[in-house]
mmCIF file of C-alpha atoms in Angstrom:
data_model
loop_
_atom_site.group_PDB
_atom_site.id
_atom_site.type_symbol
_atom_site.label_atom_id
_atom_site.label_comp_id
_atom_site.label_asym_id
_atom_site.label_seq_id
_atom_site.Cartn_x
_atom_site.Cartn_y
_atom_site.Cartn_z
ATOM 1 C CA MET A 1 -8.132 10.891 -11.137
ATOM 2 C CA ILE A 2 -5.024 9.150 -12.466
ATOM 3 C CA GLY A 3 -5.193 8.070 -16.103
ATOM 4 C CA ASP A 4 -1.945 6.128 -16.455
ATOM 5 C CA SER A 5 -0.540 4.678 -13.235
ATOM 6 C CA VAL A 6 2.793 3.573 -14.742
ATOM 7 C CA PRO A 7 4.658 6.924 -14.343
ATOM 8 C CA TRP A 8 3.454 7.195 -10.744
ATOM 9 C CA ARG A 9 4.727 3.705 -9.967
ATOM 10 C CA GLU A 10 8.054 4.407 -11.656
ATOM 11 C CA GLU A 11 8.556 7.438 -9.425
ATOM 12 C CA LEU A 12 7.735 5.353 -6.354
ATOM 13 C CA LEU A 13 10.452 2.856 -7.326
ATOM 14 C CA LYS A 14 12.967 5.674 -7.747
ATOM 15 C CA SER A 15 12.018 7.100 -4.348
ATOM 16 C CA ALA A 16 12.379 3.659 -2.750
ATOM 17 C CA ALA A 17 15.921 3.335 -4.131
ATOM 18 C CA ARG A 18 16.886 6.773 -2.795
ATOM 19 C CA LEU A 19 15.389 6.093 0.646
ATOM 20 C CA ARG A 20 17.411 2.892 0.915
ATOM 21 C CA ARG A 21 20.551 4.807 0.008
ATOM 22 C CA TRP A 22 19.822 7.549 2.534
ATOM 23 C CA ASN A 23 18.924 5.008 5.211
ATOM 24 C CA THR A 24 22.605 4.418 6.009
ATOM 25 C CA GLN A 25 24.001 7.759 4.820
ATOM 26 C CA ARG A 26 25.947 9.564 7.536
ATOM 27 C CA ARG A 27 26.647 12.911 5.912
ATOM 28 C CA TRP A 28 23.495 14.963 5.502
ATOM 29 C CA THR A 29 23.084 18.459 4.125
ATOM 30 C CA SER A 30 20.088 20.776 3.963
ATOM 31 C CA ARG A 31 19.661 19.619 0.356
ATOM 32 C CA THR A 32 19.584 15.950 1.410
ATOM 33 C CA TYR A 33 16.934 16.678 4.028
ATOM 34 C CA PHE A 34 14.824 18.475 1.442
ATOM 35 C CA LEU A 35 15.097 15.640 -1.090
ATOM 36 C CA ALA A 36 14.171 13.045 1.531
ATOM 37 C CA GLU A 37 11.192 15.105 2.717
ATOM 38 C CA ARG A 38 10.042 15.554 -0.869
ATOM 39 C CA ASP A 39 10.289 11.839 -1.677
ATOM 40 C CA ILE A 40 8.404 10.793 1.465
ATOM 41 C CA MET A 41 5.664 13.385 1.059
ATOM 42 C CA MET A 42 5.209 12.787 -2.677
ATOM 43 C CA GLY A 43 5.392 9.020 -2.201
ATOM 44 C CA ALA A 44 2.589 9.092 0.378
ATOM 45 C CA TYR A 45 0.529 11.358 -1.881
ATOM 46 C CA SER A 46 1.143 9.096 -4.891
ATOM 47 C CA ILE A 47 -0.051 6.016 -3.024
ATOM 48 C CA ARG A 48 -3.184 7.780 -1.851
ATOM 49 C CA ARG A 49 -3.917 9.016 -5.381
ATOM 50 C CA LEU A 50 -3.511 5.477 -6.743
ATOM 51 C CA ILE A 51 -5.939 4.230 -4.098
ATOM 52 C CA ASP A 52 -8.464 7.020 -4.691
ATOM 53 C CA SER A 53 -8.282 6.476 -8.475
ATOM 54 C CA GLU A 54 -8.981 2.726 -8.173
ATOM 55 C CA LYS A 55 -5.522 2.021 -9.604
ATOM 56 C CA SER A 56 -4.390 -0.172 -6.728
ATOM 57 C CA SER A 57 -5.447 -3.391 -5.069
ATOM 58 C CA SER A 58 -8.603 -3.016 -3.003
ATOM 59 C CA LEU A 59 -6.640 -4.615 -0.159
ATOM 60 C CA LEU A 60 -3.836 -2.026 -0.210
ATOM 61 C CA PRO A 61 -5.487 0.637 2.019
ATOM 62 C CA THR A 62 -5.856 -1.847 4.881
ATOM 63 C CA ARG A 63 -2.449 -3.488 4.482
ATOM 64 C CA ARG A 64 -0.599 -3.028 7.781
ATOM 65 C CA ILE A 65 2.905 -1.558 7.894
ATOM 66 C CA ARG A 66 5.319 -1.772 10.811
ATOM 67 C CA THR A 67 5.666 1.561 12.632
ATOM 68 C CA TYR A 68 6.536 2.965 16.059
ATOM 69 C CA ARG A 69 4.545 5.059 18.489
ATOM 70 C CA TYR A 70 5.915 7.592 20.953
ATOM 71 C CA ALA A 71 3.765 8.658 23.902
ATOM 72 C CA LEU A 72 2.949 12.282 24.683
ATOM 73 C CA ILE A 73 4.814 13.227 27.903
ATOM 74 C CA ALA A 74 4.152 16.958 28.092
ATOM 75 C CA ARG A 75 1.492 19.431 27.098
ATOM 76 C CA VAL A 76 0.058 19.235 23.610
ATOM 77 C CA PRO A 77 2.560 20.885 21.262
ATOM 78 C CA MET A 78 1.474 24.073 19.549
ATOM 79 C CA LEU A 79 2.367 25.454 16.138
ATOM 80 C CA LEU A 80 5.823 26.767 17.052
ATOM 81 C CA ASP A 81 6.677 23.540 18.934
ATOM 82 C CA ARG A 82 6.439 21.263 15.918
ATOM 83 C CA PHE A 83 10.190 21.369 15.172
ATOM 84 C CA GLU A 84 11.165 20.017 18.618
ATOM 85 C CA PRO A 85 9.107 16.841 19.048
ATOM 86 C CA GLU A 86 11.636 15.438 21.540
ATOM 87 C CA ARG A 87 10.338 17.968 24.110
ATOM 88 C CA PHE A 88 6.815 16.591 23.970
ATOM 89 C CA TYR A 89 7.058 12.902 23.050
ATOM 90 C CA ASP A 90 9.139 10.151 24.620
ATOM 91 C CA LEU A 91 11.465 9.338 21.721
ATOM 92 C CA ARG A 92 13.551 7.125 24.012
ATOM 93 C CA LYS A 93 10.760 4.567 24.454
ATOM 94 C CA PRO A 94 9.252 3.623 21.108
ATOM 95 C CA ALA A 95 6.376 1.138 21.200
ATOM 96 C CA ARG A 96 6.233 -1.119 18.169
ATOM 97 C CA THR A 97 2.896 -1.008 16.392
ATOM 98 C CA GLU A 98 1.356 -0.961 12.918
ATOM 99 C CA LEU A 99 -0.527 1.496 10.734
ATOM 100 C CA GLU A 100 -2.770 0.722 7.811
ATOM 101 C CA VAL A 101 -1.398 2.077 4.527
ATOM 102 C CA GLY A 102 -4.307 4.455 4.039
ATOM 103 C CA ARG A 103 -3.910 5.979 7.489
ATOM 104 C CA LEU A 104 -0.124 6.063 7.243
ATOM 105 C CA CYS A 105 -0.300 8.100 4.035
ATOM 106 C CA ASN A 106 -2.874 10.481 5.494
ATOM 107 C CA GLN A 107 -0.774 11.044 8.616
ATOM 108 C CA ILE A 108 2.224 11.979 6.460
ATOM 109 C CA ILE A 109 0.285 14.140 3.996
ATOM 110 C CA HIS A 110 -1.484 16.056 6.793
ATOM 111 C CA SER A 111 1.493 16.023 9.148
ATOM 112 C CA PHE A 112 1.738 18.500 12.012
ATOM 113 C CA VAL A 113 5.139 17.134 13.055
ATOM 114 C CA PHE A 114 7.424 15.853 10.295
ATOM 115 C CA GLN A 115 11.033 15.317 11.284
ATOM 116 C CA ILE A 116 13.845 13.120 9.967
ATOM 117 C CA TYR A 117 16.156 11.529 12.523
ATOM 118 C CA LEU A 118 19.514 9.787 12.237
ATOM 119 C CA GLU A 119 19.349 6.843 14.628
ATOM 120 C CA HIS A 120 22.126 5.574 16.914
ATOM 121 C CA ASP A 121 22.523 2.446 14.779
ATOM 122 C CA SER A 122 23.377 4.620 11.739
ATOM 123 C CA THR A 123 19.957 4.158 10.134
ATOM 124 C CA THR A 124 17.389 6.826 9.372
ATOM 125 C CA SER A 125 13.741 7.234 10.284
ATOM 126 C CA VAL A 126 11.023 9.840 10.096
ATOM 127 C CA VAL A 127 8.585 10.813 12.857
ATOM 128 C CA PHE A 128 5.242 12.405 12.130
ATOM 129 C CA ASN A 129 1.684 12.910 13.266
ATOM 130 C CA SER A 130 -1.363 14.748 12.057
ATOM 131 C CA ASP A 131 -3.003 17.667 13.785
ATOM 132 C CA ARG A 132 -5.629 15.213 15.045
ATOM 133 C CA ASP A 133 -3.059 12.886 16.646
ATOM 134 C CA ARG A 134 -0.664 15.474 18.089
ATOM 135 C CA GLY A 135 -2.472 15.377 21.449
ATOM 136 C CA LYS A 136 -2.102 11.586 21.679
ATOM 137 C CA HIS A 137 1.204 10.328 20.315
ATOM 138 C CA LEU A 138 3.834 10.577 17.609
ATOM 139 C CA HIS A 139 4.328 7.999 14.841
ATOM 140 C CA GLY A 140 7.632 6.839 13.400
ATOM 141 C CA ILE A 141 8.792 4.608 10.557
ATOM 142 C CA SER A 142 12.231 3.589 9.349
ATOM 143 C CA PHE A 143 13.416 4.576 5.902
ATOM 144 C CA GLU A 144 13.839 0.860 5.131
ATOM 145 C CA ASP A 145 10.194 0.029 5.905
ATOM 146 C CA LEU A 146 8.988 3.094 4.023
ATOM 147 C CA ALA A 147 11.130 2.120 1.024
ATOM 148 C CA ALA A 148 9.664 -1.396 1.171
ATOM 149 C CA LEU A 149 6.152 0.077 0.967
ATOM 150 C CA PHE A 150 7.038 2.344 -1.974
ATOM 151 C CA ASP A 151 8.694 -0.595 -3.703
ATOM 152 C CA TYR A 152 5.666 -2.844 -3.102
ATOM 153 C CA VAL A 153 3.224 -0.330 -4.587
ATOM 154 C CA GLY A 154 5.629 0.556 -7.391
ATOM 155 C CA ARG A 155 5.668 -3.089 -8.516
ATOM 156 C CA GLU A 156 1.920 -3.563 -8.213
ATOM 157 C CA ASP A 157 -0.095 -4.579 -11.264
ATOM 158 C CA ILE A 158 -3.871 -5.057 -11.382
ATOM 159 C CA VAL A 159 -4.554 -8.519 -12.807
ATOM 160 C CA ASP A 160 -8.282 -8.826 -12.161
ATOM 161 C CA TYR A 161 -11.215 -6.606 -11.269
ATOM 162 C CA SER A 162 -14.946 -6.842 -10.782
ATOM 163 C CA GLY A 163 -17.751 -4.399 -10.102
ATOM 164 C CA THR A 164 -21.137 -4.494 -8.436
ATOM 165 C CA MET A 165 -23.989 -1.990 -8.287
ATOM 166 C CA ILE A 166 -25.792 -1.754 -4.939
ATOM 167 C CA ASP A 167 -28.445 0.915 -4.345
ATOM 168 C CA GLY A 168 -27.082 2.954 -7.223
ATOM 169 C CA ILE A 169 -23.518 2.899 -5.892
ATOM 170 C CA GLN A 170 -20.861 1.037 -7.865
ATOM 171 C CA GLU A 171 -18.279 -0.911 -5.899
ATOM 172 C CA VAL A 172 -15.082 -1.940 -7.687
ATOM 173 C CA VAL A 173 -12.834 -4.728 -6.398
ATOM 174 C CA ASN A 174 -9.292 -4.795 -7.784
ATOM 175 C CA ARG A 175 -6.901 -7.699 -7.320
ATOM 176 C CA SER A 176 -3.191 -7.268 -7.880
ATOM 177 C CA ASN A 177 -0.267 -9.497 -8.720
ATOM 178 C CA HIS A 178 0.779 -9.285 -5.063
ATOM 179 C CA ASP A 179 -2.672 -10.441 -3.922
ATOM 180 C CA ALA A 180 -2.438 -13.491 -6.204
ATOM 181 C CA VAL A 181 1.011 -14.437 -4.890
ATOM 182 C CA GLU A 182 0.190 -13.801 -1.224
ATOM 183 C CA SER A 183 -2.965 -15.927 -1.511
ATOM 184 C CA GLY A 184 -0.892 -18.799 -2.920
ATOM 185 C CA ARG A 185 -2.638 -18.768 -6.319
ATOM 186 C CA ALA A 186 0.406 -17.575 -8.288
ATOM 187 C CA THR A 187 4.162 -17.071 -8.156
ATOM 188 C CA TYR A 188 6.325 -14.222 -9.413
ATOM 189 C CA SER A 189 7.809 -15.114 -12.781
ATOM 190 C CA ASP A 190 10.357 -12.286 -13.103
ATOM 191 C CA ASP A 191 13.094 -10.836 -10.926
ATOM 192 C CA ASP A 192 11.231 -7.530 -10.593
ATOM 193 C CA ARG A 193 8.295 -9.318 -8.865
ATOM 194 C CA VAL A 194 5.730 -7.797 -11.224
ATOM 195 C CA LEU A 195 4.784 -10.561 -13.647
ATOM 196 C CA ILE A 196 3.131 -13.653 -12.220
ATOM 197 C CA GLU A 197 2.489 -17.222 -13.250
ATOM 198 C CA TRP A 198 -0.808 -18.694 -12.105
ATOM 199 C CA LYS A 199 -0.696 -22.049 -10.343
ATOM 200 C CA GLN A 200 -2.758 -24.905 -11.715
ATOM 201 C CA GLU A 201 -5.140 -25.940 -8.954
ATOM 202 C CA GLU A 202 -7.063 -29.166 -8.763
ATOM 203 C CA ILE A 203 -10.831 -28.703 -8.632
ATOM 204 C CA PRO A 204 -12.251 -30.050 -5.354
ATOM 205 C CA ALA A 205 -14.439 -33.133 -5.698
ATOM 206 C CA PHE A 206 -17.657 -31.344 -4.746
ATOM 207 C CA ASP A 207 -17.046 -28.576 -7.287
ATOM 208 C CA GLN A 208 -16.263 -31.180 -9.953
ATOM 209 C CA GLN A 209 -19.611 -32.871 -9.316
ATOM 210 C CA ILE A 210 -21.386 -29.558 -9.849
ATOM 211 C CA LEU A 211 -19.479 -28.957 -13.076
ATOM 212 C CA ASP A 212 -20.337 -32.445 -14.334
ATOM 213 C CA MET A 213 -24.006 -31.846 -13.530
ATOM 214 C CA VAL A 214 -23.998 -28.495 -15.348
ATOM 215 C CA ASN A 215 -22.254 -30.010 -18.374
ATOM 216 C CA SER A 216 -24.773 -32.863 -18.474
ATOM 217 C CA ARG A 217 -27.702 -30.451 -18.295
ATOM 218 C CA MET A 218 -26.227 -28.272 -21.057
ATOM 219 C CA ALA A 219 -25.780 -31.356 -23.240
ATOM 220 C CA GLU A 220 -29.457 -32.256 -22.723
ATOM 221 C CA LEU A 221 -30.522 -28.733 -23.713
ATOM 222 C CA ARG A 222 -28.398 -28.884 -26.859
ATOM 223 C CA ASP A 223 -29.960 -32.261 -27.781
ATOM 224 C CA ASN A 224 -33.459 -30.852 -27.249
ATOM 225 C CA VAL A 225 -32.726 -27.846 -29.453
ATOM 226 C CA GLN A 226 -31.289 -30.101 -32.148
ATOM 227 C CA ARG A 227 -34.380 -32.366 -32.073
ATOM 228 C CA GLU A 228 -36.691 -29.364 -32.384
ATOM 229 C CA ASN A 229 -34.728 -28.077 -35.337
ATOM 230 C CA ASP A 230 -34.844 -31.502 -37.006
ATOM 231 C CA HIS A 231 -38.616 -31.727 -36.429
ATOM 232 C CA ARG A 232 -39.224 -28.302 -38.009
ATOM 233 C CA ALA A 233 -37.080 -29.232 -41.000
#
């Protein structure tokens, strides 16, 4: 359980900045590879911990992120094959697809294959799959898209929450600043896209009629209470 989510989000923002820098870096060393692996792995773990600790939007786990999929073209790779994914998956024919954030993080955290590649267009990506998926396909995501995800979660702020109890199980629904903006109910009010300003919305006519009826009924109740008090006096 995470007590204070702020330090976790700050680290995600730092990782996002480094991934963007490495995305177009041409000179890589063993140290650079290690730092990139660490940031990706810890970033995925951080996001999952925020989700599991109810410190993120309830919509975040199902938010879809652009990824790539590479088909299996040989036998299922075994333990010692994991460092040569190009022998088993067709890296020349990526199929564009999407992964939900929750599944993306789990695939990275439980990765069987995890390999960083420098692309022909001088950008960087990482390919990965879990032990469960290794017999199906390989996933891939660009450093830029991964940085965008880390940045998005790093700037998230819970602005509203509610809870319900059903059959003894409590369900919590969190809504974030991003949810409010993406639903059109607010706009970002700072350059960091964290603070929001709620939009003033007109109440639909039908809802206004209900409010007027409720207000009228409440006024009647107040008058009745006042008359009873006057009578007792």
